[in-house]
Amino acid sequence: MATTKGDDILIVKTARERKRMKVVIVGGVAGGATAAARLRRLDEHAEIVVFERSGYVSYANCGLPYYIGGTIEDPQALTLQTPESFLARFNVDMRVNHEVIELYPESKLVRVKNLITGEEFDEAYDKLILSPGAKPTQPRLPGVGLEHVFTLRTVEDTFRMKEFIDRTHPRTAVIAGGGFIGLELAENLRELGMEVTIVQRPKQLMKPFDPDMAAFIHAEARKHGITLALGHAVEGFRETGDGVEMLLKDADPLSADMIVLAIGVTPDTHLAKEAGLEMGIKGSILVNDHMETSAPDIYAVGDAVQVNHLVTGEESLISLAGPANKQGRIAADNICGLKSTYRGSQGSSVIKVFDITAASTGVNETVARAAGLEVDHVILSPMSHAGYYPGGKLMTMKVVFEKETYRLLGAQIIGYEGVDKRIDVLATAIFAGMRATDLKDLDLAYAPPYSSAKDPVNMAGFMIENIEEGIVRQWYLDQLDALQIEMLKPDPAVTLLDARTPGEFARGSIPGFVNIPLDDLRDRINELDAEKPVYVICQSGLRSYVACRILAGNGYEAYNFAGGYRYYETVMHDRALIESARPCGADCR
Ligand code: FAD
């Protein structure tokens, strides 16, 4: 079509005359489906074809465990979209049961196999997006693939597990792996009335949490009847008459009616590797911040790609739905000429474990130290909302920061209501590069049913400011052994003080501590040797903080315990249980 404007002749191509860009997407769930929808919103005329190996697109991976447990009853609720709804809404050609089996970057083709008919064909592309996700890690162990050994990734896996449960009514389940999927499945199988054991080589569940914070998760799992066999390595699986055994390295086999393998995920990236794309850590695809791979016009997103960790700057794999969705959108933006960039992942996550909520963001203390950072932390136990308003619940919050700079590095929170809100505030603060002391200045919403005038996040900031200003010095659980050894000497060089009430002290205390309740401390301060440093504890850390200030005001060197007695009791109890527990073997059935 030609039109005139003054002397110029403008050639205006109609939409139909313009060459339609063709985008092929491998994988039609979190990253792939998001990319397809965004592409369509940006380019009404592009040809968009999505190949999905499974029989479903845009399914709710995160909801799969809850279908098995019956919380989600309608299987249709698991599929957010269908190929038909995607075609109607977005004019996207979603082809399920189609596996891309080879990439030809030179000729810009992919080879596709129709898994129903067996037919193979080539599909050309102008731009290609890889969003193949990650598959359950399947170690080369004897018995992987047995009928009673399940993994959970797709809707089909879910239906297979559900059908087995409905048909055979298993009474016992052993889950290898105590990460998100293992723990969610444990809860859901337990809700069905099964005896559930989680086996895990590390001595804790849920790696995003430090061992001390994981102790609270362990306690909740045990409270609801889950057996934890921590510190045990799986060596294989063996069919028995009507069930299956999990073989362990240093313990008797565990016998069960079904086993789930949930020890982690591995990027599903063989196509990219075989096509010669540059790879990142642990078999992931290397991409730049526009989500471009090393091959021209090929993008990759989601669980399959390597990301930069926002806090440590390290190369990382973070398999979560949020990053996959954002990266899908960013790939689509760049294909359509918008220069969006992915700024990195910080691993913000939240999980329901029976009645509690456990959430984390950034790095924990263990990871930060492994990354070479000098760190400190505070632990507090605030109420979810004002104490005088009914229904408030305690949460345990650990905030990790860099020692010299006070840069906020990460947070972990375990509790009930309000955990998700606080973790998101902290995630935002980390993303914004805030100092940990800035938390005290955040202007957060307050009314008694929701929070306190000093929100838990503000409280963490106050505590960290007190450390920076030298108003408070902390002592930590890993110093306790040395302190107690010191107390065995005839004239110990320290004093250990418990500032709780006599009643609390009588119900449980740490050997070596003397009890002077906070409210009596001023009157009884002369009972404490002013020449010796005083290590103080109370139930939550608040009264011991006040005690430290009284002591400091009277010339004592005082240290406040990071965590409080409630924290100490949970962590120590957990350690004792882990050390004493032997998995209940085949003769326990
Ligand atoms: P996926 O969403 O896994 O999609 C990849 C798709 O690609 C798959 O459907 C696969 O069949 C297809 N595919 C692979 N190769 C090919 C090929 N060659 N040809 C055609 N198709 C192919 N994250 C959270 O943040 N919160 C949660 O609560 C949470 N819960 C989860 C629970 C479960 C049971 C699972 C399995 C995952 C959970 N996740 C959760 C993780 C989250 O689902 C993933 O991080 C996210 O889906 C990754 O998106 P993706 O697009 O990279 O891969």
PDB file of C-alpha atoms in Angstrom, residues 29-241:
ATOM      1  CA  VAL A  29       4.175 -24.791  31.029  1.00  0.00           C
ATOM      2  CA  ALA A  30       5.539 -22.030  33.297  1.00  0.00           C
ATOM      3  CA  GLY A  31       8.190 -20.329  31.144  1.00  0.00           C
ATOM      4  CA  GLY A  32       6.922 -21.529  27.753  1.00  0.00           C
ATOM      5  CA  ALA A  33       3.254 -20.647  28.213  1.00  0.00           C
ATOM      6  CA  THR A  34       4.132 -17.240  29.694  1.00  0.00           C
ATOM      7  CA  ALA A  35       6.409 -16.493  26.745  1.00  0.00           C
ATOM      8  CA  ALA A  36       3.709 -17.517  24.274  1.00  0.00           C
ATOM      9  CA  ALA A  37       1.063 -15.290  25.880  1.00  0.00           C
ATOM     10  CA  ARG A  38       3.406 -12.301  26.139  1.00  0.00           C
ATOM     11  CA  LEU A  39       4.537 -12.747  22.516  1.00  0.00           C
ATOM     12  CA  ARG A  40       0.962 -12.621  21.385  1.00  0.00           C
ATOM     13  CA  ARG A  41       0.222  -9.515  23.420  1.00  0.00           C
ATOM     14  CA  LEU A  42       3.209  -7.802  21.819  1.00  0.00           C
ATOM     15  CA  ASP A  43       2.782  -9.069  18.272  1.00  0.00           C
ATOM     16  CA  GLU A  44      -0.691  -9.813  17.019  1.00  0.00           C
ATOM     17  CA  HIS A  45       0.621 -11.319  13.785  1.00  0.00           C
ATOM     18  CA  ALA A  46       3.476 -13.595  14.833  1.00  0.00           C
ATOM     19  CA  GLU A  47       3.051 -17.296  14.228  1.00  0.00           C
ATOM     20  CA  ILE A  48       3.558 -18.998  17.590  1.00  0.00           C
ATOM     21  CA  VAL A  49       3.889 -22.762  17.893  1.00  0.00           C
ATOM     22  CA  VAL A  50       4.437 -24.494  21.219  1.00  0.00           C
ATOM     23  CA  PHE A  51       5.525 -28.130  21.422  1.00  0.00           C
ATOM     24  CA  GLU A  52       4.763 -29.840  24.710  1.00  0.00           C
ATOM     25  CA  ARG A  53       5.855 -33.416  25.344  1.00  0.00           C
ATOM     26  CA  SER A  54       3.209 -34.161  27.964  1.00  0.00           C
ATOM     27  CA  GLY A  55      -0.513 -34.187  27.324  1.00  0.00           C
ATOM     28  CA  TYR A  56      -1.124 -30.884  29.110  1.00  0.00           C
ATOM     29  CA  VAL A  57      -0.112 -27.246  28.779  1.00  0.00           C
ATOM     30  CA  SER A  58       0.183 -24.523  31.355  1.00  0.00           C
ATOM     31  CA  TYR A  59      -0.504 -26.940  34.178  1.00  0.00           C
ATOM     32  CA  ALA A  60      -0.178 -26.099  37.842  1.00  0.00           C
ATOM     33  CA  ASN A  61       2.998 -28.004  38.797  1.00  0.00           C
ATOM     34  CA  CYS A  62       2.866 -26.396  42.209  1.00  0.00           C
ATOM     35  CA  GLY A  63      -0.623 -27.761  42.819  1.00  0.00           C
ATOM     36  CA  LEU A  64       0.156 -31.382  41.928  1.00  0.00           C
ATOM     37  CA  PRO A  65       0.921 -32.610  45.491  1.00  0.00           C
ATOM     38  CA  TYR A  66      -2.368 -31.125  46.711  1.00  0.00           C
ATOM     39  CA  TYR A  67      -4.338 -33.123  44.142  1.00  0.00           C
ATOM     40  CA  ILE A  68      -2.737 -36.302  45.466  1.00  0.00           C
ATOM     41  CA  GLY A  69      -3.722 -35.388  49.023  1.00  0.00           C
ATOM     42  CA  GLY A  70      -7.244 -34.407  48.002  1.00  0.00           C
ATOM     43  CA  THR A  71      -7.098 -30.688  48.863  1.00  0.00           C
ATOM     44  CA  ILE A  72      -7.554 -30.005  45.161  1.00  0.00           C
ATOM     45  CA  GLU A  73     -10.351 -32.366  44.173  1.00  0.00           C
ATOM     46  CA  ASP A  74     -11.054 -31.469  40.564  1.00  0.00           C
ATOM     47  CA  PRO A  75      -8.311 -32.657  38.171  1.00  0.00           C
ATOM     48  CA  GLN A  76      -9.360 -29.920  35.756  1.00  0.00           C
ATOM     49  CA  ALA A  77      -8.221 -27.337  38.304  1.00  0.00           C
ATOM     50  CA  LEU A  78      -4.659 -28.471  37.606  1.00  0.00           C
ATOM     51  CA  THR A  79      -4.747 -27.323  34.022  1.00  0.00           C
ATOM     52  CA  LEU A  80      -4.929 -23.572  33.897  1.00  0.00           C
ATOM     53  CA  GLN A  81      -5.308 -23.558  30.130  1.00  0.00           C
ATOM     54  CA  THR A  82      -5.932 -26.085  27.366  1.00  0.00           C
ATOM     55  CA  PRO A  83      -4.629 -26.001  23.788  1.00  0.00           C
ATOM     56  CA  GLU A  84      -8.147 -24.951  22.783  1.00  0.00           C
ATOM     57  CA  SER A  85      -8.375 -22.091  25.300  1.00  0.00           C
ATOM     58  CA  PHE A  86      -4.892 -20.940  24.336  1.00  0.00           C
ATOM     59  CA  LEU A  87      -5.865 -20.916  20.684  1.00  0.00           C
ATOM     60  CA  ALA A  88      -9.078 -19.023  21.381  1.00  0.00           C
ATOM     61  CA  ARG A  89      -7.506 -16.408  23.669  1.00  0.00           C
ATOM     62  CA  PHE A  90      -4.018 -16.047  22.236  1.00  0.00           C
ATOM     63  CA  ASN A  91      -4.129 -17.621  18.773  1.00  0.00           C
ATOM     64  CA  VAL A  92      -1.220 -19.841  19.773  1.00  0.00           C
ATOM     65  CA  ASP A  93      -0.784 -23.274  18.231  1.00  0.00           C
ATOM     66  CA  MET A  94      -0.164 -25.485  21.290  1.00  0.00           C
ATOM     67  CA  ARG A  95       0.691 -29.026  20.293  1.00  0.00           C
ATOM     68  CA  VAL A  96       0.629 -31.449  23.183  1.00  0.00           C
ATOM     69  CA  ASN A  97       2.132 -34.945  22.996  1.00  0.00           C
ATOM     70  CA  HIS A  98       4.764 -33.500  20.679  1.00  0.00           C
ATOM     71  CA  GLU A  99       8.384 -33.884  21.688  1.00  0.00           C
ATOM     72  CA  VAL A 100      11.147 -31.850  20.108  1.00  0.00           C
ATOM     73  CA  ILE A 101      13.873 -34.430  19.572  1.00  0.00           C
ATOM     74  CA  GLU A 102      16.598 -32.400  17.889  1.00  0.00           C
ATOM     75  CA  LEU A 103      17.650 -28.801  17.287  1.00  0.00           C
ATOM     76  CA  TYR A 104      19.393 -27.593  14.118  1.00  0.00           C
ATOM     77  CA  PRO A 105      20.547 -24.051  14.953  1.00  0.00           C
ATOM     78  CA  GLU A 106      22.385 -23.680  11.609  1.00  0.00           C
ATOM     79  CA  SER A 107      19.273 -24.256   9.523  1.00  0.00           C
ATOM     80  CA  LYS A 108      16.848 -22.861  12.139  1.00  0.00           C
ATOM     81  CA  LEU A 109      14.796 -26.020  12.342  1.00  0.00           C
ATOM     82  CA  VAL A 110      13.635 -28.290  15.112  1.00  0.00           C
ATOM     83  CA  ARG A 111      12.809 -31.962  14.634  1.00  0.00           C
ATOM     84  CA  VAL A 112       9.564 -32.962  16.295  1.00  0.00           C
ATOM     85  CA  LYS A 113       8.013 -36.318  17.107  1.00  0.00           C
ATOM     86  CA  ASN A 114       4.273 -36.733  17.465  1.00  0.00           C
ATOM     87  CA  LEU A 115       4.166 -39.094  20.441  1.00  0.00           C
ATOM     88  CA  ILE A 116       0.685 -40.378  19.525  1.00  0.00           C
ATOM     89  CA  THR A 117       1.283 -41.257  15.880  1.00  0.00           C
ATOM     90  CA  GLY A 118       5.066 -41.665  15.935  1.00  0.00           C
ATOM     91  CA  GLU A 119       5.315 -39.293  12.956  1.00  0.00           C
ATOM     92  CA  GLU A 120       8.434 -37.097  12.805  1.00  0.00           C
ATOM     93  CA  PHE A 121       8.747 -33.764  11.013  1.00  0.00           C
ATOM     94  CA  ASP A 122      10.865 -30.607  10.879  1.00  0.00           C
ATOM     95  CA  GLU A 123       9.509 -27.227  11.965  1.00  0.00           C
ATOM     96  CA  ALA A 124      11.236 -24.011  10.933  1.00  0.00           C
ATOM     97  CA  TYR A 125      11.567 -21.003  13.223  1.00  0.00           C
ATOM     98  CA  ASP A 126      12.743 -17.413  13.144  1.00  0.00           C
ATOM     99  CA  LYS A 127      13.107 -17.399  16.926  1.00  0.00           C
ATOM    100  CA  LEU A 128      13.232 -20.372  19.247  1.00  0.00           C
ATOM    101  CA  ILE A 129      12.533 -20.382  23.002  1.00  0.00           C
ATOM    102  CA  LEU A 130      13.617 -23.375  25.076  1.00  0.00           C
ATOM    103  CA  SER A 131      11.642 -23.863  28.283  1.00  0.00           C
ATOM    104  CA  PRO A 132      12.070 -27.606  28.881  1.00  0.00           C
ATOM    105  CA  GLY A 133      12.233 -27.325  32.677  1.00  0.00           C
ATOM    106  CA  ALA A 134      13.980 -29.760  34.969  1.00  0.00           C
ATOM    107  CA  LYS A 135      13.395 -33.461  35.522  1.00  0.00           C
ATOM    108  CA  PRO A 136      13.428 -35.302  38.844  1.00  0.00           C
ATOM    109  CA  THR A 137      16.995 -36.326  39.569  1.00  0.00           C
ATOM    110  CA  GLN A 138      17.202 -40.072  39.092  1.00  0.00           C
ATOM    111  CA  PRO A 139      20.493 -41.382  40.402  1.00  0.00           C
ATOM    112  CA  ARG A 140      21.881 -44.510  38.793  1.00  0.00           C
ATOM    113  CA  LEU A 141      20.751 -46.760  41.607  1.00  0.00           C
ATOM    114  CA  PRO A 142      19.403 -50.279  41.351  1.00  0.00           C
ATOM    115  CA  GLY A 143      15.620 -50.326  41.278  1.00  0.00           C
ATOM    116  CA  VAL A 144      14.978 -46.815  39.932  1.00  0.00           C
ATOM    117  CA  GLY A 145      11.999 -47.273  37.606  1.00  0.00           C
ATOM    118  CA  LEU A 146      10.310 -50.038  39.596  1.00  0.00           C
ATOM    119  CA  GLU A 147       6.512 -49.926  39.537  1.00  0.00           C
ATOM    120  CA  HIS A 148       6.202 -48.812  43.149  1.00  0.00           C
ATOM    121  CA  VAL A 149       8.891 -46.109  42.848  1.00  0.00           C
ATOM    122  CA  PHE A 150       7.340 -42.790  41.802  1.00  0.00           C
ATOM    123  CA  THR A 151       8.560 -39.358  40.782  1.00  0.00           C
ATOM    124  CA  LEU A 152       6.435 -36.216  40.475  1.00  0.00           C
ATOM    125  CA  ARG A 153       6.830 -33.719  37.685  1.00  0.00           C
ATOM    126  CA  THR A 154       3.901 -33.784  35.278  1.00  0.00           C
ATOM    127  CA  VAL A 155       0.139 -34.162  35.420  1.00  0.00           C
ATOM    128  CA  GLU A 156       0.607 -37.704  34.096  1.00  0.00           C
ATOM    129  CA  ASP A 157       2.972 -38.536  36.992  1.00  0.00           C
ATOM    130  CA  THR A 158       0.315 -37.196  39.354  1.00  0.00           C
ATOM    131  CA  PHE A 159      -2.495 -39.247  37.866  1.00  0.00           C
ATOM    132  CA  ARG A 160      -0.263 -42.338  37.951  1.00  0.00           C
ATOM    133  CA  MET A 161       0.453 -41.867  41.634  1.00  0.00           C
ATOM    134  CA  LYS A 162      -3.155 -41.027  42.447  1.00  0.00           C
ATOM    135  CA  GLU A 163      -4.474 -44.027  40.525  1.00  0.00           C
ATOM    136  CA  PHE A 164      -2.020 -46.319  42.368  1.00  0.00           C
ATOM    137  CA  ILE A 165      -3.138 -44.923  45.729  1.00  0.00           C
ATOM    138  CA  ASP A 166      -6.849 -45.225  44.906  1.00  0.00           C
ATOM    139  CA  ARG A 167      -6.387 -48.779  43.598  1.00  0.00           C
ATOM    140  CA  THR A 168      -4.020 -50.300  46.168  1.00  0.00           C
ATOM    141  CA  HIS A 169      -4.666 -48.181  49.298  1.00  0.00           C
ATOM    142  CA  PRO A 170      -1.014 -48.112  50.405  1.00  0.00           C
ATOM    143  CA  ARG A 171      -0.499 -47.822  54.139  1.00  0.00           C
ATOM    144  CA  THR A 172       3.164 -46.835  54.109  1.00  0.00           C
ATOM    145  CA  ALA A 173       5.251 -44.499  51.994  1.00  0.00           C
ATOM    146  CA  VAL A 174       8.924 -43.660  52.065  1.00  0.00           C
ATOM    147  CA  ILE A 175      10.055 -40.458  50.387  1.00  0.00           C
ATOM    148  CA  ALA A 176      13.670 -39.991  49.384  1.00  0.00           C
ATOM    149  CA  GLY A 177      14.352 -36.270  49.614  1.00  0.00           C
ATOM    150  CA  GLY A 178      13.189 -33.596  52.007  1.00  0.00           C
ATOM    151  CA  GLY A 179      13.005 -30.564  49.742  1.00  0.00           C
ATOM    152  CA  PHE A 180       9.866 -28.744  48.601  1.00  0.00           C
ATOM    153  CA  ILE A 181       8.335 -31.602  46.627  1.00  0.00           C
ATOM    154  CA  GLY A 182       9.293 -34.308  49.144  1.00  0.00           C
ATOM    155  CA  LEU A 183       7.871 -32.370  52.059  1.00  0.00           C
ATOM    156  CA  GLU A 184       4.663 -31.360  50.285  1.00  0.00           C
ATOM    157  CA  LEU A 185       4.104 -34.942  49.237  1.00  0.00           C
ATOM    158  CA  ALA A 186       4.835 -36.199  52.744  1.00  0.00           C
ATOM    159  CA  GLU A 187       2.137 -33.925  54.108  1.00  0.00           C
ATOM    160  CA  ASN A 188      -0.367 -34.935  51.461  1.00  0.00           C
ATOM    161  CA  LEU A 189       0.264 -38.677  51.827  1.00  0.00           C
ATOM    162  CA  ARG A 190      -0.006 -38.308  55.597  1.00  0.00           C
ATOM    163  CA  GLU A 191      -3.331 -36.509  55.135  1.00  0.00           C
ATOM    164  CA  LEU A 192      -4.455 -39.678  53.338  1.00  0.00           C
ATOM    165  CA  GLY A 193      -3.650 -41.627  56.498  1.00  0.00           C
ATOM    166  CA  MET A 194      -0.357 -43.207  55.441  1.00  0.00           C
ATOM    167  CA  GLU A 195       2.663 -43.817  57.631  1.00  0.00           C
ATOM    168  CA  VAL A 196       5.262 -41.601  55.975  1.00  0.00           C
ATOM    169  CA  THR A 197       9.044 -41.589  56.355  1.00  0.00           C
ATOM    170  CA  ILE A 198      11.342 -39.041  54.761  1.00  0.00           C
ATOM    171  CA  VAL A 199      14.906 -40.183  54.112  1.00  0.00           C
ATOM    172  CA  GLN A 200      17.470 -37.516  53.459  1.00  0.00           C
ATOM    173  CA  ARG A 201      21.266 -37.653  53.310  1.00  0.00           C
ATOM    174  CA  PRO A 202      21.854 -34.193  54.852  1.00  0.00           C
ATOM    175  CA  LYS A 203      20.811 -34.043  58.489  1.00  0.00           C
ATOM    176  CA  GLN A 204      18.110 -31.500  57.746  1.00  0.00           C
ATOM    177  CA  LEU A 205      15.112 -30.984  55.511  1.00  0.00           C
ATOM    178  CA  MET A 206      14.794 -27.935  53.264  1.00  0.00           C
ATOM    179  CA  LYS A 207      18.214 -26.623  52.291  1.00  0.00           C
ATOM    180  CA  PRO A 208      17.093 -22.981  51.966  1.00  0.00           C
ATOM    181  CA  PHE A 209      16.990 -22.989  55.784  1.00  0.00           C
ATOM    182  CA  ASP A 210      19.912 -23.139  58.177  1.00  0.00           C
ATOM    183  CA  PRO A 211      19.935 -26.263  60.370  1.00  0.00           C
ATOM    184  CA  ASP A 212      18.683 -24.289  63.384  1.00  0.00           C
ATOM    185  CA  MET A 213      15.654 -22.990  61.506  1.00  0.00           C
ATOM    186  CA  ALA A 214      15.051 -26.368  59.868  1.00  0.00           C
ATOM    187  CA  ALA A 215      14.643 -27.738  63.404  1.00  0.00           C
ATOM    188  CA  PHE A 216      11.272 -25.943  63.591  1.00  0.00           C
ATOM    189  CA  ILE A 217      10.194 -27.650  60.347  1.00  0.00           C
ATOM    190  CA  HIS A 218      11.353 -31.014  61.684  1.00  0.00           C
ATOM    191  CA  ALA A 219       9.335 -30.483  64.853  1.00  0.00           C
ATOM    192  CA  GLU A 220       6.174 -29.753  62.885  1.00  0.00           C
ATOM    193  CA  ALA A 221       6.664 -32.756  60.596  1.00  0.00           C
ATOM    194  CA  ARG A 222       7.251 -35.059  63.575  1.00  0.00           C
ATOM    195  CA  LYS A 223       4.272 -33.569  65.422  1.00  0.00           C
ATOM    196  CA  HIS A 224       2.105 -34.681  62.522  1.00  0.00           C
ATOM    197  CA  GLY A 225       3.490 -38.198  62.518  1.00  0.00           C
ATOM    198  CA  ILE A 226       6.158 -38.013  59.803  1.00  0.00           C
ATOM    199  CA  THR A 227       9.223 -40.124  60.597  1.00  0.00           C
ATOM    200  CA  LEU A 228      12.461 -38.391  59.701  1.00  0.00           C
ATOM    201  CA  ALA A 229      15.459 -40.541  58.798  1.00  0.00           C
ATOM    202  CA  LEU A 230      18.041 -37.810  58.373  1.00  0.00           C
ATOM    203  CA  GLY A 231      21.686 -38.433  57.555  1.00  0.00           C
ATOM    204  CA  HIS A 232      20.988 -41.623  55.616  1.00  0.00           C
ATOM    205  CA  ALA A 233      22.046 -42.241  52.024  1.00  0.00           C
ATOM    206  CA  VAL A 234      19.785 -44.216  49.683  1.00  0.00           C
ATOM    207  CA  GLU A 235      21.543 -47.049  47.870  1.00  0.00           C
ATOM    208  CA  GLY A 236      18.733 -48.477  45.775  1.00  0.00           C
ATOM    209  CA  PHE A 237      15.296 -50.049  45.718  1.00  0.00           C
ATOM    210  CA  ARG A 238      14.149 -53.671  45.740  1.00  0.00           C
ATOM    211  CA  GLU A 239      10.744 -55.156  45.055  1.00  0.00           C
ATOM    212  CA  THR A 240       9.331 -57.337  47.797  1.00  0.00           C
ATOM    213  CA  GLY A 241       6.227 -59.525  47.498  1.00  0.00           C
TER     214      GLY A 241
END
